[in-house]
PDB file of C-alpha atoms in Angstrom:
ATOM      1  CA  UNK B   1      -0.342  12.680  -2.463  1.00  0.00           C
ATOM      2  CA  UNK B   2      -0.343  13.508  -6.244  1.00  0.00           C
ATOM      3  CA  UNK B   3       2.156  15.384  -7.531  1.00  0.00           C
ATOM      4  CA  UNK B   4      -0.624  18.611  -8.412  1.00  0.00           C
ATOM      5  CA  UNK B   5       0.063  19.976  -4.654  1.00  0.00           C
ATOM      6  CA  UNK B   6       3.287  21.051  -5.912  1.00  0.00           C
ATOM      7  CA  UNK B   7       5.225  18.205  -5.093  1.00  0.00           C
ATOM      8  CA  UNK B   8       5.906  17.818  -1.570  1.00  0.00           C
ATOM      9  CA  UNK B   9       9.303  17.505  -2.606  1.00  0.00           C
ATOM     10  CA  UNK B  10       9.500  21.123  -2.916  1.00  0.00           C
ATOM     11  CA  UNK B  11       6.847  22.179   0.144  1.00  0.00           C
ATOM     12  CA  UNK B  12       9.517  20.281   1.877  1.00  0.00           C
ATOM     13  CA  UNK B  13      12.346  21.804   0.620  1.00  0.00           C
ATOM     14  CA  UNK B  14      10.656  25.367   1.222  1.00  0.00           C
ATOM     15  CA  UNK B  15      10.326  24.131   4.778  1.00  0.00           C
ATOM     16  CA  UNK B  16      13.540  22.559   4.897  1.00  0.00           C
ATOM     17  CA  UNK B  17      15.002  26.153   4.393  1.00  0.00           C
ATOM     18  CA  UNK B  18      12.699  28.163   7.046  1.00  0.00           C
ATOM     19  CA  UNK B  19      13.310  25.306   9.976  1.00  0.00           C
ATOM     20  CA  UNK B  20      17.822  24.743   8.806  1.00  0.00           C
ATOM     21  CA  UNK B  21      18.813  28.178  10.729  1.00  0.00           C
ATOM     22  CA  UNK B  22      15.858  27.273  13.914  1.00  0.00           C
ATOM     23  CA  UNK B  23      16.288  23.393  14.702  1.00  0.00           C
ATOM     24  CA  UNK B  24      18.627  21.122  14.945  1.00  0.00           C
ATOM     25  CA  UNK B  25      17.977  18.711  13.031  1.00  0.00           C
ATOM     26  CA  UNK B  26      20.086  16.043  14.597  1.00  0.00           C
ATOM     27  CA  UNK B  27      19.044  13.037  16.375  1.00  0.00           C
ATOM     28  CA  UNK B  28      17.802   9.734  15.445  1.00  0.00           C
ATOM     29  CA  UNK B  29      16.083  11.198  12.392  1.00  0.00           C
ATOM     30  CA  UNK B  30      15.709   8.986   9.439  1.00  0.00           C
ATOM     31  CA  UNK B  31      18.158   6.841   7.529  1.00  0.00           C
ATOM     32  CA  UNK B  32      20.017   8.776   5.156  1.00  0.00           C
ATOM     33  CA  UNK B  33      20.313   6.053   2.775  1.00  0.00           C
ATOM     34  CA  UNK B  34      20.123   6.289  -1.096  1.00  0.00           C
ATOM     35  CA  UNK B  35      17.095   5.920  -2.985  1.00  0.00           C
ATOM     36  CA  UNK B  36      18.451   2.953  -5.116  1.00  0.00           C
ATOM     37  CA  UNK B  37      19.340   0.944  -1.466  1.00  0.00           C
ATOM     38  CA  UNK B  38      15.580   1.095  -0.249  1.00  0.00           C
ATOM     39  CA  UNK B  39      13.151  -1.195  -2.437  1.00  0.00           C
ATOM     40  CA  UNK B  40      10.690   0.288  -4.407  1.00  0.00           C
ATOM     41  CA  UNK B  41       7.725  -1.655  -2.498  1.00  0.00           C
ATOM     42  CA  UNK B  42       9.211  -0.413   1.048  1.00  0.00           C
ATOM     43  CA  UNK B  43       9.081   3.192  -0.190  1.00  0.00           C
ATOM     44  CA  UNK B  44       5.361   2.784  -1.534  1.00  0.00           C
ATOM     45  CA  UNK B  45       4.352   1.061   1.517  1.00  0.00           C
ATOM     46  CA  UNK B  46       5.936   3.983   3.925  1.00  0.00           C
ATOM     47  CA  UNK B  47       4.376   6.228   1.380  1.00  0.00           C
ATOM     48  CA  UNK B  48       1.200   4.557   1.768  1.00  0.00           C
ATOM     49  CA  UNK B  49       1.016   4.336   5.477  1.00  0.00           C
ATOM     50  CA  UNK B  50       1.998   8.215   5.560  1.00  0.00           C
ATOM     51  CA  UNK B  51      -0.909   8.692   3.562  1.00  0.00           C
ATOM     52  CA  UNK B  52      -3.449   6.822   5.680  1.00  0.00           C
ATOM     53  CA  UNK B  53      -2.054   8.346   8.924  1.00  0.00           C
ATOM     54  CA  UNK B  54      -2.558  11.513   7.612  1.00  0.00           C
ATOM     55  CA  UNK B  55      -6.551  10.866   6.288  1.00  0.00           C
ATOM     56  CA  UNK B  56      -7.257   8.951   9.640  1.00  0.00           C
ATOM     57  CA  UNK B  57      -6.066  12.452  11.422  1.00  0.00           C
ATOM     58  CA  UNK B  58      -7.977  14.632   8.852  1.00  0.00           C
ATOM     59  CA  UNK B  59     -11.177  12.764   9.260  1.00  0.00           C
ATOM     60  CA  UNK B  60     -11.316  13.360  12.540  1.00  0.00           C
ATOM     61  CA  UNK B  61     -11.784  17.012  11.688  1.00  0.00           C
ATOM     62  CA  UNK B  62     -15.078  17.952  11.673  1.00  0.00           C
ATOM     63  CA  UNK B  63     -16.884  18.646   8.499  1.00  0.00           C
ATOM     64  CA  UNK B  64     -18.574  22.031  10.071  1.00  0.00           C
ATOM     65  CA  UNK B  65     -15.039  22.836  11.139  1.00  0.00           C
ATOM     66  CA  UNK B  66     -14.862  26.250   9.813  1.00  0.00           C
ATOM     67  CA  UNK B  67     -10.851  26.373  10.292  1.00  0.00           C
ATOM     68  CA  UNK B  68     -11.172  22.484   8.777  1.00  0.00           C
ATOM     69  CA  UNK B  69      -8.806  23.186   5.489  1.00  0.00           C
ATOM     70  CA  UNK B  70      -6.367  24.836   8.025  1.00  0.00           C
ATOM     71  CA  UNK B  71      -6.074  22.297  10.160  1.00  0.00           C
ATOM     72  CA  UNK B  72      -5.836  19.900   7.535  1.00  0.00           C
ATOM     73  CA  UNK B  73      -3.019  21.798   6.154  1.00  0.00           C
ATOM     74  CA  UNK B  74      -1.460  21.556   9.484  1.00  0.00           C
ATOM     75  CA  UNK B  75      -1.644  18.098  10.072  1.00  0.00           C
ATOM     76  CA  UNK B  76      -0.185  17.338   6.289  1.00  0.00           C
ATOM     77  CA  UNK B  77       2.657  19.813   7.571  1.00  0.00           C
ATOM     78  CA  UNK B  78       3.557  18.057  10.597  1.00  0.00           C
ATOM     79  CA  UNK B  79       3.453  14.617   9.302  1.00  0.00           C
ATOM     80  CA  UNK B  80       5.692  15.660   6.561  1.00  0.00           C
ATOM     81  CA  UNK B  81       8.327  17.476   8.658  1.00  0.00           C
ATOM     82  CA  UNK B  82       8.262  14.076  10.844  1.00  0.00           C
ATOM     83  CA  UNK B  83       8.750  12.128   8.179  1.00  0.00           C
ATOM     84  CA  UNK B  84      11.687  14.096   6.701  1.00  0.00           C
ATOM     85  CA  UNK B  85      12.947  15.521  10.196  1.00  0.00           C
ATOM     86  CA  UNK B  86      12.566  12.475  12.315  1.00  0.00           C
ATOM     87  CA  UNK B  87      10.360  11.087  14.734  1.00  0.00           C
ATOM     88  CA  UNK B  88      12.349  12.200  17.764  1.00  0.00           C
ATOM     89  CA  UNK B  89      10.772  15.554  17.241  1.00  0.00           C
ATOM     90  CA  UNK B  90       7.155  14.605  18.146  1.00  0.00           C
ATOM     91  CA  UNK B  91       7.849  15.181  21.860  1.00  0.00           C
ATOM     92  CA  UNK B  92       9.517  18.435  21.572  1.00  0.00           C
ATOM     93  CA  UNK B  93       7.398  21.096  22.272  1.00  0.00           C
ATOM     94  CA  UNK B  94       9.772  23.451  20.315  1.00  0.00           C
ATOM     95  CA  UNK B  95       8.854  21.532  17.002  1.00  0.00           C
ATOM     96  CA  UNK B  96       5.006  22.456  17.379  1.00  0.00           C
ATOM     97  CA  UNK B  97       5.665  25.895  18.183  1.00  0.00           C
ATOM     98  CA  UNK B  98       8.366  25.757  14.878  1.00  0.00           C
ATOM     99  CA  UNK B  99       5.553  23.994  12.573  1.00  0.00           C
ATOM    100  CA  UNK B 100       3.266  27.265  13.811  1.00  0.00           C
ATOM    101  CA  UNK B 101       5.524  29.385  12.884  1.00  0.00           C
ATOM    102  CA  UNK B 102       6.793  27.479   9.356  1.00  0.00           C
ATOM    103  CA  UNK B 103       2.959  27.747   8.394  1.00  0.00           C
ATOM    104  CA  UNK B 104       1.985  31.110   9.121  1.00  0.00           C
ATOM    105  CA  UNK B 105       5.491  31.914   7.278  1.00  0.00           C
ATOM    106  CA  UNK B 106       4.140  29.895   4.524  1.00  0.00           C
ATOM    107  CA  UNK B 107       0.495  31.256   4.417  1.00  0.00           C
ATOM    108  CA  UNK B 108       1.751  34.761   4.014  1.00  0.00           C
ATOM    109  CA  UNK B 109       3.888  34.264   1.142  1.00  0.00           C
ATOM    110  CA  UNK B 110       1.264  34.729  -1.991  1.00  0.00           C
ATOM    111  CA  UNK B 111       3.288  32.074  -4.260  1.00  0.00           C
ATOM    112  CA  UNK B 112       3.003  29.733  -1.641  1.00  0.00           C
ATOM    113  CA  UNK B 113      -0.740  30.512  -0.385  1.00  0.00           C
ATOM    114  CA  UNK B 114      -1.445  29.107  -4.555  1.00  0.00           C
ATOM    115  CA  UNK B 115       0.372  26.003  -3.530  1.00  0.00           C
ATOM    116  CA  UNK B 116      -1.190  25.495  -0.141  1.00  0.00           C
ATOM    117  CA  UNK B 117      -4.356  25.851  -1.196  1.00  0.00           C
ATOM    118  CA  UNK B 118      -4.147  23.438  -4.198  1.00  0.00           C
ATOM    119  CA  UNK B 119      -2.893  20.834  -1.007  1.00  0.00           C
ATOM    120  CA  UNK B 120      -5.923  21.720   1.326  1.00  0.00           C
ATOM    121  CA  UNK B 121      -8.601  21.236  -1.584  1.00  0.00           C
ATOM    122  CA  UNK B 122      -6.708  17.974  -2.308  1.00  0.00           C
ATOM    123  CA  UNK B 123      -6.528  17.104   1.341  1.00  0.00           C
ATOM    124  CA  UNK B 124     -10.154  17.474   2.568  1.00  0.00           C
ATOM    125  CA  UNK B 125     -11.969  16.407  -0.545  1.00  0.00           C
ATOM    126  CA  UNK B 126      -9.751  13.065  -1.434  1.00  0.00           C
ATOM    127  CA  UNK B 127     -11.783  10.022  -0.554  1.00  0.00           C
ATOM    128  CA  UNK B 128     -10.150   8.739   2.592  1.00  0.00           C
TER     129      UNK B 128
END
């Protein structure tokens, strides 16, 4: 993802801050190890394979789709928390009802409609 959406850095610090008080965000989440002990090609490759999971889901969005950019948005979202969060949260129910609720938090705040919008044009007109 370029860094134009806003950096998902800080999309995922904004939702870091809206989930900290509502999850728990223990668990076998991911390894909390420094950036200097993971190799540079292991981080591009997870980076990489992030990025094609999240295409392959937006793809299967239809193009007629009139909610297709929000669902797209959603998707990006999701994989992103997972990511950051930890995989152990995919079978929680509570997480998809949380991601609902971290998006319509975030689609209501103007500053961060801007930013969300820049990341659904990106998302459903990058070549995938």
């Amino acid at each position: 993802m370029p860094s134009s959406i806003g950096s998902v850095s800080q999309l995922v610090a904004v939702i870091r801050a809206q989930l900290a008080p509502r999850v728990e965000l223990s668990g076998p989440g991911p390894a909390r190890a420094s950036v200097r002990a993971v190799p540079r090609r292991a981080v591009a490759s997870a980076r990489g394979q992030l990025e094609a999971a999240i295409g392959t889901r937006i793809n299967s969005i239809g193009r007629d789709d009139p909610q297709r950019g929000r669902k797209a948005f959603r998707i990006f979202l999701e994989s992103i928390l997972l990511s950051h969060l930890g995989e152990h949260l995919m079978n929680d129910p509570r997480f998809y009802q949380l991601v609902d609720d971290v998006q319509g938090a975030m689609e209501s705040d103007a500053e961060l409609g801007v930013m969300i919008d820049k990341a659904i044009a990106h998302l459903t007109t990058a070549p995938r």
